[in-house]
Structures are given as C-alpha cells and as structure tokens.
mmCIF file of C-alpha atoms in Angstrom:
data_model
loop_
_atom_site.group_PDB
_atom_site.id
_atom_site.type_symbol
_atom_site.label_atom_id
_atom_site.label_comp_id
_atom_site.label_asym_id
_atom_site.label_seq_id
_atom_site.Cartn_x
_atom_site.Cartn_y
_atom_site.Cartn_z
ATOM 1 C CA ASP O 1 -55.796 -55.287 39.064
ATOM 2 C CA ALA O 2 -57.000 -54.947 35.865
ATOM 3 C CA ARG O 3 -58.670 -51.204 36.563
ATOM 4 C CA GLU O 4 -54.566 -50.513 38.025
ATOM 5 C CA ALA O 5 -53.513 -52.565 34.054
ATOM 6 C CA LEU O 6 -55.991 -49.997 32.155
ATOM 7 C CA LEU O 7 -54.489 -46.714 33.457
ATOM 8 C CA SER O 8 -51.036 -48.032 32.881
ATOM 9 C CA ALA O 9 -51.553 -48.522 29.919
ATOM 10 C CA GLU O 10 -53.140 -44.542 29.735
ATOM 11 C CA ASP O 11 -49.985 -43.534 31.357
ATOM 12 C CA GLN O 12 -47.345 -45.422 28.786
ATOM 13 C CA CYS O 13 -49.929 -44.433 26.304
ATOM 14 C CA GLU O 14 -49.839 -40.088 26.999
ATOM 15 C CA ALA O 15 -45.807 -40.151 27.800
ATOM 16 C CA HIS O 16 -45.013 -42.021 24.074
ATOM 17 C CA LEU O 17 -47.295 -40.060 22.201
ATOM 18 C CA ALA O 18 -45.163 -36.755 23.879
ATOM 19 C CA LYS O 19 -41.822 -38.439 22.935
ATOM 20 C CA ASP O 20 -43.043 -39.413 19.423
ATOM 21 C CA PRO O 21 -45.795 -38.302 18.318
ATOM 22 C CA ALA O 22 -45.028 -39.221 15.057
ATOM 23 C CA TRP O 23 -46.694 -43.204 15.790
ATOM 24 C CA PRO O 24 -49.968 -42.548 17.410
ATOM 25 C CA GLY O 25 -50.993 -46.682 17.285
ATOM 26 C CA CYS O 26 -51.482 -46.886 20.605
ATOM 27 C CA ALA O 27 -54.246 -44.162 21.316
ATOM 28 C CA SER O 28 -55.968 -46.273 18.116
ATOM 29 C CA GLY O 29 -55.079 -49.138 20.495
ATOM 30 C CA LEU O 30 -56.514 -47.814 23.547
ATOM 31 C CA ALA O 31 -60.098 -46.260 21.834
ATOM 32 C CA ARG O 32 -60.544 -49.565 20.669
ATOM 33 C CA LEU O 33 -60.368 -50.944 23.631
ATOM 34 C CA PHE O 34 -62.241 -49.141 25.558
ATOM 35 C CA ALA O 35 -65.145 -49.504 22.814
ATOM 36 C CA GLY O 36 -65.195 -52.016 23.061
ATOM 37 C CA MET O 37 -65.848 -52.143 26.764
ATOM 38 C CA GLY O 38 -68.484 -49.887 26.738
ATOM 39 C CA ASP O 39 -66.429 -46.586 28.202
ATOM 40 C CA LEU O 40 -66.861 -44.505 25.256
ATOM 41 C CA ARG O 41 -65.186 -41.305 27.170
ATOM 42 C CA ARG O 42 -61.935 -43.147 27.710
ATOM 43 C CA ALA O 43 -62.878 -43.894 23.751
ATOM 44 C CA ARG O 44 -63.580 -40.919 23.037
ATOM 45 C CA LYS O 45 -60.720 -38.759 24.315
ATOM 46 C CA TRP O 46 -57.861 -41.660 22.457
ATOM 47 C CA GLY O 47 -60.144 -42.136 19.620
ATOM 48 C CA ALA O 48 -59.827 -38.416 19.605
ATOM 49 C CA GLN O 49 -55.991 -38.096 19.774
ATOM 50 C CA TRP O 50 -55.279 -40.727 17.561
ATOM 51 C CA LEU O 51 -57.397 -38.304 15.074
ATOM 52 C CA ALA O 52 -55.225 -34.859 16.353
ATOM 53 C CA LEU O 53 -52.194 -37.180 15.357
ATOM 54 C CA GLN O 54 -52.566 -39.101 12.783
ATOM 55 C CA SER O 55 -50.992 -37.920 9.397
ATOM 56 C CA HIS O 56 -51.777 -40.910 6.994
ATOM 57 C CA ALA O 57 -54.512 -42.415 8.379
ATOM 58 C CA ASP O 58 -56.687 -44.547 6.432
ATOM 59 C CA ALA O 59 -60.261 -43.342 5.486
ATOM 60 C CA ALA O 60 -62.352 -46.107 7.043
ATOM 61 C CA ASP O 61 -60.048 -45.279 10.305
ATOM 62 C CA ILE O 62 -61.075 -42.057 10.307
ATOM 63 C CA ARG O 63 -64.912 -42.825 9.452
ATOM 64 C CA MET O 64 -65.376 -45.240 12.898
ATOM 65 C CA PHE O 65 -63.620 -42.689 15.135
ATOM 66 C CA GLN O 66 -64.830 -39.591 14.267
ATOM 67 C CA GLN O 67 -68.507 -42.077 13.863
ATOM 68 C CA LEU O 68 -67.272 -42.664 18.069
ATOM 69 C CA LEU O 69 -66.840 -38.968 18.682
ATOM 70 C CA ASN O 70 -70.589 -38.228 17.685
ATOM 71 C CA ALA O 71 -71.980 -40.897 18.615
ATOM 72 C CA PRO O 72 -74.807 -39.763 22.050
#
C-alpha cells in the first residue's frame, strides 16, 4: 500500500535524523517527494527539518525550501 510505504519512509527518516542529524538528506528527499505529490503540509514539515539541520546547504536548495515554507 502506497500510504503505508510513505509513512514507513517518514518513520525511517525520523529514526535516521535522531541518530545522525548531520546527514539530513532523507528530509530533503521527502520534502521534494511530497511537494511533487502536492502534499504541501508534509513537504513543509520535511523542508523545515532539512533547513534546521543543514549545515552546508546549496543556496538554490535553501531558496527552494524557503519558498515552499512560505507558499500559501
């Protein structure tokens, strides 16, 4: 079931971030995935996680996630 797969991916990313927050790539991937699916609530959640943890972000990625967080 696709819904369960997405929930599992979110659970796995949360577990990964709890253990190794220096590598928040899963949050970026989930934000992009959910944005592409039109699920802005979840895209914003993961984009915010990524922005909070990213220490060496690409400027274009930062702009993209900030626009996502500020979208209506």
